[in-house]
Short mmCIF file of N, CA, C and O in Angstrom, two decimals:
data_model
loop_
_atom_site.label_atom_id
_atom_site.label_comp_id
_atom_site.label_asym_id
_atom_site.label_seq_id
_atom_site.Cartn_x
_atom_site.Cartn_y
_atom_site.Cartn_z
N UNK A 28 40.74 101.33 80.24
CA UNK A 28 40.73 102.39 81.24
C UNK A 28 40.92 101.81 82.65
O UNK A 28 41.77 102.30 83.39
N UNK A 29 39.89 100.43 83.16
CA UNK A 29 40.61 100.20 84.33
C UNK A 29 42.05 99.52 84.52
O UNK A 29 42.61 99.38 85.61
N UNK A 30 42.47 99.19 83.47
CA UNK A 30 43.68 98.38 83.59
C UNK A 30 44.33 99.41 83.45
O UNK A 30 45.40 99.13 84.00
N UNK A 31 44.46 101.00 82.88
CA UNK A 31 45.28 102.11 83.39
C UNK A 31 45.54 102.35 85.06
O UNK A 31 46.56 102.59 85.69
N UNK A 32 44.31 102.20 85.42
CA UNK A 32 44.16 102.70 86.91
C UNK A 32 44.86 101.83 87.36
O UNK A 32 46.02 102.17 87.58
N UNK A 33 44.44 100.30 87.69
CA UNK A 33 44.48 99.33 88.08
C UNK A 33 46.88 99.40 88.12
O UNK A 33 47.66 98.92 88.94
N UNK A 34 47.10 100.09 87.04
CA UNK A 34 48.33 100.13 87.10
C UNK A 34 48.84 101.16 87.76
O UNK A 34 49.94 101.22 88.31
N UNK A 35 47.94 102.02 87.68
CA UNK A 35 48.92 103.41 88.36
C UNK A 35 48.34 102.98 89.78
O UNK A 35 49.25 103.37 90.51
N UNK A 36 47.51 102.48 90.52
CA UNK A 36 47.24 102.23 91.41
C UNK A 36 48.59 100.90 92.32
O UNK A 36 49.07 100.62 93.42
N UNK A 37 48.61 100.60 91.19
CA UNK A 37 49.98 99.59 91.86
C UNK A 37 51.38 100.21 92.05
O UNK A 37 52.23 100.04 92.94
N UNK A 38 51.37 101.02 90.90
CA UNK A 38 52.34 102.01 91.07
C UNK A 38 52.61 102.86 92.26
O UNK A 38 53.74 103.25 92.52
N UNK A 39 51.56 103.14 92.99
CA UNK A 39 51.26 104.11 93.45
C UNK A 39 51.78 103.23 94.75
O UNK A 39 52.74 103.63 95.40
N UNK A 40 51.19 102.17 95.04
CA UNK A 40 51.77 101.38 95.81
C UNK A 40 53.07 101.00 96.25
O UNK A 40 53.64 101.19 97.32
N UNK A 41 53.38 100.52 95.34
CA UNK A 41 54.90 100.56 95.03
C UNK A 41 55.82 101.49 95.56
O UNK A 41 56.78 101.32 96.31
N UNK A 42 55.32 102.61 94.97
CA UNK A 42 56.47 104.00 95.60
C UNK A 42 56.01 104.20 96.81
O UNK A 42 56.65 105.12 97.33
N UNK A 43 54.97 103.65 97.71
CA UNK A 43 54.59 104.19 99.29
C UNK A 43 55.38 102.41 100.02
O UNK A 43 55.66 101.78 101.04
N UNK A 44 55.40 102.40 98.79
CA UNK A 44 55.84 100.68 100.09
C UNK A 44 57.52 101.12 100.05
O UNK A 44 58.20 101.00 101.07
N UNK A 45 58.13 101.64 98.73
CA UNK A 45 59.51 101.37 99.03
C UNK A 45 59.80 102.89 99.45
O UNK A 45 60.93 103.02 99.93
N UNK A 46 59.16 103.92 99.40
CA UNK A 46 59.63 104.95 100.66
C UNK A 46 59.17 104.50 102.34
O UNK A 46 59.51 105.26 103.25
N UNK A 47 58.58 103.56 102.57
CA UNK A 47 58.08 103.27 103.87
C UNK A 47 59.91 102.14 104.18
O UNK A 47 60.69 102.60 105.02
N UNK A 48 60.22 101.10 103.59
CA UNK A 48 61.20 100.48 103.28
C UNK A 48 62.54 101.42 103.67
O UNK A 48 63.17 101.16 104.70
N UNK A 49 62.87 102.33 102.96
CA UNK A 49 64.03 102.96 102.83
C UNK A 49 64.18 103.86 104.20
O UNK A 49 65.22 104.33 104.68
N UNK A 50 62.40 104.02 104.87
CA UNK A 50 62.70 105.22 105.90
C UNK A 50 62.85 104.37 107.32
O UNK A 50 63.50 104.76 108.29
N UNK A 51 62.22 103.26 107.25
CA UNK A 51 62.89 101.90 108.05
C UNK A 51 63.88 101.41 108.01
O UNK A 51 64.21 101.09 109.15
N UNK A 52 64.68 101.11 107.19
CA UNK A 52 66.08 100.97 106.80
C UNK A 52 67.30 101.72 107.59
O UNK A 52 68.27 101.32 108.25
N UNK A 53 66.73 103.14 107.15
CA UNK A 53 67.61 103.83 107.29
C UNK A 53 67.75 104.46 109.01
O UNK A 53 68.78 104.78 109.60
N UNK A 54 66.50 104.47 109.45
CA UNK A 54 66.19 104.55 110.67
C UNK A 54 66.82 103.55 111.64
O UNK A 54 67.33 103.95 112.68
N UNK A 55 66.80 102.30 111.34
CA UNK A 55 66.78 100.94 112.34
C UNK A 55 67.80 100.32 111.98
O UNK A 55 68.17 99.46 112.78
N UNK A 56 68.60 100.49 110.74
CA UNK A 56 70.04 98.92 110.42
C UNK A 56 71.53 100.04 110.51
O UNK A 56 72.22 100.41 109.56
N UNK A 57 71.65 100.29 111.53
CA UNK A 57 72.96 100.81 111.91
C UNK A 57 74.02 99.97 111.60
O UNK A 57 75.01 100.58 111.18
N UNK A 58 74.15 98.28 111.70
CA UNK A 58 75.04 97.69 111.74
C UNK A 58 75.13 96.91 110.46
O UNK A 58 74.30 96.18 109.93
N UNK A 59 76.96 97.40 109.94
CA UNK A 59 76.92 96.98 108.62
C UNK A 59 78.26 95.94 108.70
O UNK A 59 78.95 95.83 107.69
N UNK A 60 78.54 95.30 109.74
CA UNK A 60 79.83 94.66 109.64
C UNK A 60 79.14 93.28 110.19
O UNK A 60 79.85 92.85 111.10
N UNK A 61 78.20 92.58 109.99
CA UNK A 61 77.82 91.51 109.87
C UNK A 61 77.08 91.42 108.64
O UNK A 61 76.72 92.34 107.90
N UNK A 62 76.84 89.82 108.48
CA UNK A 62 75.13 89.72 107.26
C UNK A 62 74.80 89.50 107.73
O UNK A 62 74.74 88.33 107.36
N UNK A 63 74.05 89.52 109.04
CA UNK A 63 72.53 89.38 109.76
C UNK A 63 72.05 90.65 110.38
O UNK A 63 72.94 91.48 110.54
N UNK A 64 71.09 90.93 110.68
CA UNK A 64 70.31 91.50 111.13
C UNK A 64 70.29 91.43 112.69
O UNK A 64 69.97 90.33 113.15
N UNK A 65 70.48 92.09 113.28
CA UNK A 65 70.16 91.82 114.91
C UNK A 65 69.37 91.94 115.48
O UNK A 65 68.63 92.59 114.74
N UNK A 66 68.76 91.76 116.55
CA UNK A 66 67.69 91.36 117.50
C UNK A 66 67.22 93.02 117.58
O UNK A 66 66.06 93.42 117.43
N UNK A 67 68.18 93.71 117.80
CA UNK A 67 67.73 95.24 118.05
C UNK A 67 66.95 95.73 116.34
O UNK A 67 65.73 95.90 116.27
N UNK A 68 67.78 95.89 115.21
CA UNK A 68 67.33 96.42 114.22
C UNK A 68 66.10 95.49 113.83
O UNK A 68 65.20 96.12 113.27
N UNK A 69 65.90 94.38 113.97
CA UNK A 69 64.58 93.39 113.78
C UNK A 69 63.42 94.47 114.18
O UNK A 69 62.75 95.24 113.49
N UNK A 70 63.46 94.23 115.46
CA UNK A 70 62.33 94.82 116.68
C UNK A 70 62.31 96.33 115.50
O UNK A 70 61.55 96.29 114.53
N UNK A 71 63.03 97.32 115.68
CA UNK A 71 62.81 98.06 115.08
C UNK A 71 62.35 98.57 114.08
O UNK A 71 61.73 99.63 113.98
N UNK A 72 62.66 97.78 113.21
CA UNK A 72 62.05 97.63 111.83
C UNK A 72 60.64 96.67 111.94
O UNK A 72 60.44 96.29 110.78
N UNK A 73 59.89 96.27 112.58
CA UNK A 73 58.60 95.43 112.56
C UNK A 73 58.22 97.01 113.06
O UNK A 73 57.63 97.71 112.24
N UNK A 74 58.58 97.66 114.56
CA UNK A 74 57.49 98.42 114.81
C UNK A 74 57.67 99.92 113.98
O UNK A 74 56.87 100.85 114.01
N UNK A 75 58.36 99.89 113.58
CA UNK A 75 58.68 100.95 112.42
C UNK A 75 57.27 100.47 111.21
O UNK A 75 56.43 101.24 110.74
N UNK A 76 57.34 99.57 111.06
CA UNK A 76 56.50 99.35 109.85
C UNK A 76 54.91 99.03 110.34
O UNK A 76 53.91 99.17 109.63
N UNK A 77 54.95 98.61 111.60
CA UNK A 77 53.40 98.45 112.28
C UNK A 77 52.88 99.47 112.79
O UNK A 77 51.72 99.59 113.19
N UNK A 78 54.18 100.68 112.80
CA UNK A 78 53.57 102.24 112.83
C UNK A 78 52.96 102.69 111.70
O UNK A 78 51.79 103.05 111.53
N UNK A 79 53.46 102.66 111.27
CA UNK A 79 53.29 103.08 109.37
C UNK A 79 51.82 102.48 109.37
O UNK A 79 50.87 103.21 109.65
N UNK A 80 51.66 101.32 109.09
CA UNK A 80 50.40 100.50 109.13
C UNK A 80 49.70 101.37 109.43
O UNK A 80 49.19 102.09 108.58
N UNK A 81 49.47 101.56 110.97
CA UNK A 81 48.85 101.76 111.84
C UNK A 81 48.40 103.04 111.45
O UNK A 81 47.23 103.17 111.11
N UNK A 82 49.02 103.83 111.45
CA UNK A 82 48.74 105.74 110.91
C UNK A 82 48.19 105.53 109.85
O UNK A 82 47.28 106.35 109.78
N UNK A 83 48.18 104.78 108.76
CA UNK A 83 48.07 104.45 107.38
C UNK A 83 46.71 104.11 107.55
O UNK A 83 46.08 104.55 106.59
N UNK A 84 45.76 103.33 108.58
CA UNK A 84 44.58 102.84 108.52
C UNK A 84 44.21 103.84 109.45
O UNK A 84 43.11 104.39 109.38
N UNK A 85 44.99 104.10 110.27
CA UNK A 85 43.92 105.39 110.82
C UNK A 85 43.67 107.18 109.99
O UNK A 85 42.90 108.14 110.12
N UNK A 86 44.67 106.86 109.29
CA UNK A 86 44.67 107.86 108.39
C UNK A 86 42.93 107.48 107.71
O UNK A 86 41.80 107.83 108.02
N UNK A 87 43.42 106.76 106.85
CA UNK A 87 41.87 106.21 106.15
C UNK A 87 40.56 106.16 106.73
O UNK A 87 39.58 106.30 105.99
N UNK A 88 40.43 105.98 107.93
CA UNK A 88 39.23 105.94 108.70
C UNK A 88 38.78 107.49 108.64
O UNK A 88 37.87 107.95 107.96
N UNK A 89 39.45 108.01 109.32
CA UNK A 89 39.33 109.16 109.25
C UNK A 89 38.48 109.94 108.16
O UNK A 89 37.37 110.46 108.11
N UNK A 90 39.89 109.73 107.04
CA UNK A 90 39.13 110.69 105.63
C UNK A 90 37.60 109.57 105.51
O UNK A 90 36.62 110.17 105.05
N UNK A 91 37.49 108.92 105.67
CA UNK A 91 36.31 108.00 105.15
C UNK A 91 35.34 108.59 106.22
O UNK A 91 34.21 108.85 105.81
N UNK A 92 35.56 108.77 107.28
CA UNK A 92 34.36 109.34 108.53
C UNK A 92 34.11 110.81 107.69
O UNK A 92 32.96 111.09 107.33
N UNK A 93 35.50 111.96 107.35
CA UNK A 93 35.13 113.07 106.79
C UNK A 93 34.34 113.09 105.55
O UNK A 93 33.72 114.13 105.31
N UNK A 94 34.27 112.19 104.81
CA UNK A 94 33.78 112.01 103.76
C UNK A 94 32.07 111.88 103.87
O UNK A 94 31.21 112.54 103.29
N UNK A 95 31.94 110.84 104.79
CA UNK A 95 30.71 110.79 105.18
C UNK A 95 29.92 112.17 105.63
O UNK A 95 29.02 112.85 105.14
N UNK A 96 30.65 112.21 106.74
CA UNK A 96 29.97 113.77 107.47
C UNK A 96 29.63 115.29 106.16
O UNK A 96 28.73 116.12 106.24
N UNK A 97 30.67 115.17 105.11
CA UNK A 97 30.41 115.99 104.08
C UNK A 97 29.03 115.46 103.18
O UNK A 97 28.15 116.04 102.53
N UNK A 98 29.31 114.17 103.48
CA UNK A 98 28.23 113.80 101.95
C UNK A 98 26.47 113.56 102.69
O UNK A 98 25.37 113.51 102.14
N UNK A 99 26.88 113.46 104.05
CA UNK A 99 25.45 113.88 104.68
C UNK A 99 25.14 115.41 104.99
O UNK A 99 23.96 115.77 104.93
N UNK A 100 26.10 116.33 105.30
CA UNK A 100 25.73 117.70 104.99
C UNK A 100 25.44 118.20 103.64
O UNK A 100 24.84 119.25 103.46
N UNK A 101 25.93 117.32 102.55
CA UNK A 101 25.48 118.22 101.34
C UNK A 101 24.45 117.84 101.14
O UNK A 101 23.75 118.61 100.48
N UNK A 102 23.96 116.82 101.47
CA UNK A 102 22.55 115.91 101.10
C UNK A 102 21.24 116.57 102.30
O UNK A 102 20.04 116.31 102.16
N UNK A 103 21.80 117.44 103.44
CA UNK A 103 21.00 117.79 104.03
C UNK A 103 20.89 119.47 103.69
O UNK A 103 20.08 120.16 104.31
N UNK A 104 21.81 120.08 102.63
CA UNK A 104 21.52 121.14 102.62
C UNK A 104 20.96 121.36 100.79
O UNK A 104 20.89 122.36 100.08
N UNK A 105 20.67 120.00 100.55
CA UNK A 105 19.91 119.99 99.10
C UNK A 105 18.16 120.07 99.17
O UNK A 105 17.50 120.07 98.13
#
């Protein structure tokens, strides 16, 4: 049973890392007539993805603060 989770949990991963990937991509690498990467789409793609991060842990704080505040109101209205 945890090695189910333990997989869909990676899974789960997986599909948020490579839609985070594809929406950076597609956002930031305009230029397709070299093989490198340029100084502009670089920059872009780091803060493209240190946004993501960023919303991603503040996302979490959040539900984790709401979580709390629920589980001390239910415990205060028991």
């Amino acid at each position: 049973m945890a090695s189910e989770q333990n997989i869909q949990t990676f899974r789960d991963f997986l599909t948020q890392y490579n839609l985070v990937a594809e929406q950076c991509f597609t956002s930031c690498v305009n230029e397709f007539g070299s093989r490198t990467v340029n100084a502009k789409e670089e920059s872009c793609a780091n803060n493209c993805l240190d946004k993501f991060l960023k919303m991603t842990q503040r996302v979490s704080q959040r539900f984790q603060e709401h979580q709390l505040l629920n589980a001390q109101a239910n415990g205060a209205a028991m």
